[in-house]
mmCIF file of C-alpha atoms and ligand atoms in Angstrom:
data_model
loop_
_atom_site.group_PDB
_atom_site.id
_atom_site.type_symbol
_atom_site.label_atom_id
_atom_site.label_comp_id
_atom_site.label_asym_id
_atom_site.label_seq_id
_atom_site.Cartn_x
_atom_site.Cartn_y
_atom_site.Cartn_z
ATOM 1 C CA MET C 115 163.649 46.326 61.467
ATOM 2 C CA VAL C 116 160.594 48.597 61.146
ATOM 3 C CA ARG C 117 158.094 47.431 58.512
ATOM 4 C CA VAL C 118 155.873 49.994 56.766
ATOM 5 C CA LEU C 119 153.001 49.225 54.355
ATOM 6 C CA PHE C 120 151.320 52.059 52.415
ATOM 7 C CA VAL C 121 147.686 51.359 51.585
ATOM 8 C CA CYS C 122 145.214 52.918 49.125
ATOM 9 C CA LEU C 123 142.286 51.698 47.050
ATOM 10 C CA GLY C 124 143.755 50.594 43.723
ATOM 11 C CA ASN C 125 147.500 50.474 44.554
ATOM 12 C CA ILE C 126 148.266 52.216 41.273
ATOM 13 C CA CYS C 127 148.198 55.952 42.190
ATOM 14 C CA ARG C 128 148.753 57.080 45.806
ATOM 15 C CA SER C 129 150.268 54.162 47.736
ATOM 16 C CA PRO C 130 152.836 53.248 45.054
ATOM 17 C CA MET C 131 153.780 56.952 44.944
ATOM 18 C CA ALA C 132 154.201 56.916 48.742
ATOM 19 C CA GLU C 133 156.204 53.672 48.556
ATOM 20 C CA ALA C 134 158.569 55.124 45.934
ATOM 21 C CA VAL C 135 158.945 58.517 47.673
ATOM 22 C CA PHE C 136 159.518 56.922 51.083
ATOM 23 C CA ARG C 137 161.997 54.391 49.647
ATOM 24 C CA ASP C 138 163.917 57.293 48.111
ATOM 25 C CA LEU C 139 164.008 59.224 51.433
ATOM 26 C CA VAL C 140 165.054 56.123 53.378
ATOM 27 C CA LYS C 141 167.809 55.408 50.866
ATOM 28 C CA LYS C 142 169.103 58.986 51.075
ATOM 29 C CA GLU C 143 169.344 58.590 54.863
ATOM 30 C CA GLN C 144 170.984 55.151 54.454
ATOM 31 C CA LEU C 145 168.322 53.459 56.541
ATOM 32 C CA GLU C 146 167.435 50.741 53.994
ATOM 33 C CA ASP C 147 168.610 47.974 56.310
ATOM 34 C CA GLN C 148 166.396 49.273 59.127
ATOM 35 C CA ILE C 149 163.124 50.079 57.359
ATOM 36 C CA GLN C 150 161.237 47.661 55.092
ATOM 37 C CA ILE C 151 158.706 49.244 52.699
ATOM 38 C CA ASP C 152 155.815 47.955 50.582
ATOM 39 C CA SER C 153 152.375 49.059 49.346
ATOM 40 C CA CYS C 154 149.045 47.421 48.513
ATOM 41 C CA GLY C 155 145.418 48.164 47.653
ATOM 42 C CA THR C 156 142.116 47.296 49.294
ATOM 43 C CA GLY C 157 140.454 46.806 45.869
ATOM 44 C CA ASP C 158 141.342 44.215 43.227
ATOM 45 C CA TRP C 159 140.677 46.058 39.945
ATOM 46 C CA HIS C 160 144.305 46.582 38.943
ATOM 47 C CA LEU C 161 146.185 43.585 40.315
ATOM 48 C CA GLY C 162 149.583 43.067 38.709
ATOM 49 C CA GLU C 163 149.525 46.470 37.005
ATOM 50 C CA ALA C 164 152.378 48.979 37.110
ATOM 51 C CA PRO C 165 151.703 52.400 38.688
ATOM 52 C CA HIS C 166 149.339 54.788 36.850
ATOM 53 C CA ALA C 167 150.924 56.932 34.100
ATOM 54 C CA GLY C 168 150.302 60.062 36.224
ATOM 55 C CA THR C 169 152.170 58.593 39.196
ATOM 56 C CA LYS C 170 155.007 57.417 36.942
ATOM 57 C CA GLU C 171 155.303 60.844 35.309
ATOM 58 C CA ILE C 172 155.475 62.862 38.528
ATOM 59 C CA LEU C 173 157.975 60.415 40.051
ATOM 60 C CA HIS C 174 160.072 60.617 36.893
ATOM 61 C CA GLN C 175 160.055 64.439 37.129
ATOM 62 C CA GLN C 176 161.402 64.106 40.669
ATOM 63 C CA GLY C 177 164.056 61.567 39.673
ATOM 64 C CA ILE C 178 162.421 58.840 41.756
ATOM 65 C CA SER C 179 162.175 55.286 40.435
ATOM 66 C CA CYS C 180 159.096 53.058 40.556
ATOM 67 C CA ASP C 181 160.577 50.378 38.293
ATOM 68 C CA GLY C 182 159.256 46.886 38.879
ATOM 69 C CA MET C 183 156.392 47.942 41.150
ATOM 70 C CA LYS C 184 153.144 46.011 40.638
ATOM 71 C CA SER C 185 149.717 46.405 42.241
ATOM 72 C CA ARG C 186 148.812 43.822 44.849
ATOM 73 C CA LEU C 187 145.877 43.244 47.194
ATOM 74 C CA LEU C 188 145.900 43.657 50.986
ATOM 75 C CA THR C 189 146.176 40.251 52.724
ATOM 76 C CA ALA C 190 145.358 39.025 56.244
ATOM 77 C CA ASP C 191 149.055 38.252 56.668
ATOM 78 C CA ASP C 192 149.950 41.940 56.166
ATOM 79 C CA PHE C 193 148.529 42.708 59.616
ATOM 80 C CA LYS C 194 151.113 40.332 61.111
ATOM 81 C CA GLN C 195 154.037 41.220 58.841
ATOM 82 C CA PHE C 196 153.952 45.015 59.147
ATOM 83 C CA ASP C 197 154.412 47.355 62.107
ATOM 84 C CA TYR C 198 152.700 50.340 60.440
ATOM 85 C CA MET C 199 149.865 50.217 57.917
ATOM 86 C CA VAL C 200 149.650 53.723 56.496
ATOM 87 C CA ALA C 201 146.338 54.641 54.827
ATOM 88 C CA MET C 202 145.963 57.409 52.267
ATOM 89 C CA ASP C 203 142.385 58.339 53.205
ATOM 90 C CA GLN C 204 139.513 57.601 55.564
ATOM 91 C CA ASN C 205 138.078 54.922 53.269
ATOM 92 C CA ASN C 206 141.333 52.900 53.289
ATOM 93 C CA TYR C 207 141.702 53.548 57.039
ATOM 94 C CA ARG C 208 138.212 52.220 57.754
ATOM 95 C CA THR C 209 138.831 49.096 55.645
ATOM 96 C CA LEU C 210 142.039 48.400 57.580
ATOM 97 C CA ILE C 211 140.373 48.877 60.964
ATOM 98 C CA GLN C 212 137.445 46.656 59.952
ATOM 99 C CA THR C 213 139.549 43.815 58.511
ATOM 100 C CA GLY C 214 142.503 43.904 60.903
ATOM 101 C CA GLY C 215 140.766 43.188 64.176
ATOM 102 C CA GLN C 216 143.212 42.881 67.046
ATOM 103 C CA GLU C 217 146.304 42.258 64.918
ATOM 104 C CA ARG C 218 149.513 43.946 65.966
ATOM 105 C CA ALA C 219 150.081 46.444 63.126
ATOM 106 C CA ALA C 220 149.473 50.104 63.966
ATOM 107 C CA VAL C 221 146.913 51.539 61.523
ATOM 108 C CA VAL C 222 147.414 55.235 60.776
ATOM 109 C CA LYS C 223 146.661 57.839 58.096
ATOM 110 C CA LEU C 224 149.723 59.312 56.377
ATOM 111 C CA MET C 225 148.563 62.916 56.781
ATOM 112 C CA LYS C 226 148.136 62.457 60.559
ATOM 113 C CA PHE C 227 151.918 62.920 60.722
ATOM 114 C CA VAL C 228 151.557 66.427 59.270
ATOM 115 C CA GLU C 229 150.612 69.185 61.708
ATOM 116 C CA ASP C 230 148.426 72.153 60.822
ATOM 117 C CA ILE C 231 146.453 70.622 57.988
ATOM 118 C CA GLU C 232 142.705 70.937 57.645
ATOM 119 C CA ASP C 233 142.063 67.696 55.758
ATOM 120 C CA ASP C 234 143.994 64.543 56.556
ATOM 121 C CA ASP C 235 142.785 62.634 53.486
ATOM 122 C CA ILE C 236 144.877 62.519 50.307
ATOM 123 C CA PRO C 237 142.419 63.121 47.424
ATOM 124 C CA ASP C 238 142.407 60.303 44.877
ATOM 125 C CA PRO C 239 144.118 61.465 41.649
ATOM 126 C CA TYR C 240 142.459 58.594 39.781
ATOM 127 C CA TYR C 241 139.380 60.835 39.996
ATOM 128 C CA THR C 242 140.844 64.351 40.449
ATOM 129 C CA GLY C 243 143.609 63.957 37.830
ATOM 130 C CA ASP C 244 145.802 66.180 40.034
ATOM 131 C CA PHE C 245 148.940 64.095 40.533
ATOM 132 C CA GLY C 246 150.920 67.220 41.484
ATOM 133 C CA GLN C 247 148.690 67.755 44.524
ATOM 134 C CA THR C 248 149.072 64.070 45.413
ATOM 135 C CA TYR C 249 152.847 64.318 45.185
ATOM 136 C CA ARG C 250 153.024 67.411 47.423
ATOM 137 C CA LEU C 251 150.901 65.748 50.118
ATOM 138 C CA VAL C 252 152.614 62.348 49.861
ATOM 139 C CA SER C 253 156.040 63.962 49.999
ATOM 140 C CA GLU C 254 155.182 66.039 53.075
ATOM 141 C CA GLY C 255 153.588 63.038 54.799
ATOM 142 C CA CYS C 256 156.534 60.747 54.022
ATOM 143 C CA ASN C 257 159.067 63.266 55.348
ATOM 144 C CA ARG C 258 157.132 63.591 58.616
ATOM 145 C CA LEU C 259 156.617 59.826 58.862
ATOM 146 C CA LEU C 260 160.364 59.253 58.537
ATOM 147 C CA GLN C 261 161.099 61.832 61.256
ATOM 148 C CA PHE C 262 158.559 60.093 63.506
ATOM 149 C CA LEU C 263 160.033 56.621 62.911
ATOM 150 C CA LYS C 264 163.602 57.828 63.432
ATOM 151 C CA GLU C 265 162.707 59.317 66.803
ATOM 152 C CA LYS C 266 160.383 56.538 67.950
ATOM 153 C CA HIS C 267 162.670 53.646 66.966
ATOM 154 C CA HIS C 268 165.997 55.441 67.515
ATOM 155 C CA LEU C 269 167.104 54.909 63.912
ATOM 156 C CA ALA C 270 170.335 56.477 62.750
HETATM 157 P P1 LIG Z 481 144.569 54.731 44.170
HETATM 158 O O1 LIG Z 481 143.564 55.254 43.030
HETATM 159 O O2 LIG Z 481 143.703 54.138 45.262
HETATM 160 O O3 LIG Z 481 145.280 55.954 44.627
HETATM 161 O O4 LIG Z 481 145.466 53.707 43.506
HETATM 162 C C1 LIG Z 481 142.580 54.441 42.433
HETATM 163 C C2 LIG Z 481 142.904 53.667 41.361
HETATM 164 C C3 LIG Z 481 141.922 52.906 40.738
HETATM 165 C C4 LIG Z 481 140.620 52.931 41.209
HETATM 166 C C5 LIG Z 481 140.314 53.703 42.304
HETATM 167 C C6 LIG Z 481 141.290 54.459 42.924
HETATM 168 N N1 LIG Z 481 139.618 52.169 40.565
HETATM 169 O O5 LIG Z 481 138.449 52.278 40.967
HETATM 170 O O6 LIG Z 481 139.889 51.438 39.607
#
């Protein structure tokens, strides 16, 4: 089993979108029993809340469910429970590196899996309002991440 945790600041916009998109891709490839997926935030402003209306709307347009998802905070245990902690931007990445110490999870940025991009941060739609841009980047990153995991862990 490969365990993947998507991480952003509030866990209401980007990381729940990545969780839902990645879950959908994994399901389509029938790899649900080989990849475990979750998301969390490094900030505690929205704990227990459902995804942001903008995230819900764009997922709905794509026919992807985010039913039942609720914001939760990053925990120390996450560094032991997950194999990959996938940050949405440099701020989340830095928080993970600073709090994780020598734990075993690999800490990476989602857009590092995408070649030929100038900026490997996913802009925060909580501030930009551009959930379409977020979806395009998250979708591209999740597709590449799945290809990487399939090859690295020989999933089929
Ligand atoms: P997210 O966006 O990290 O993509 O979930 C944010 C949501 C809420 C806040 C910041 C970013 N906030 O400051 O409340």
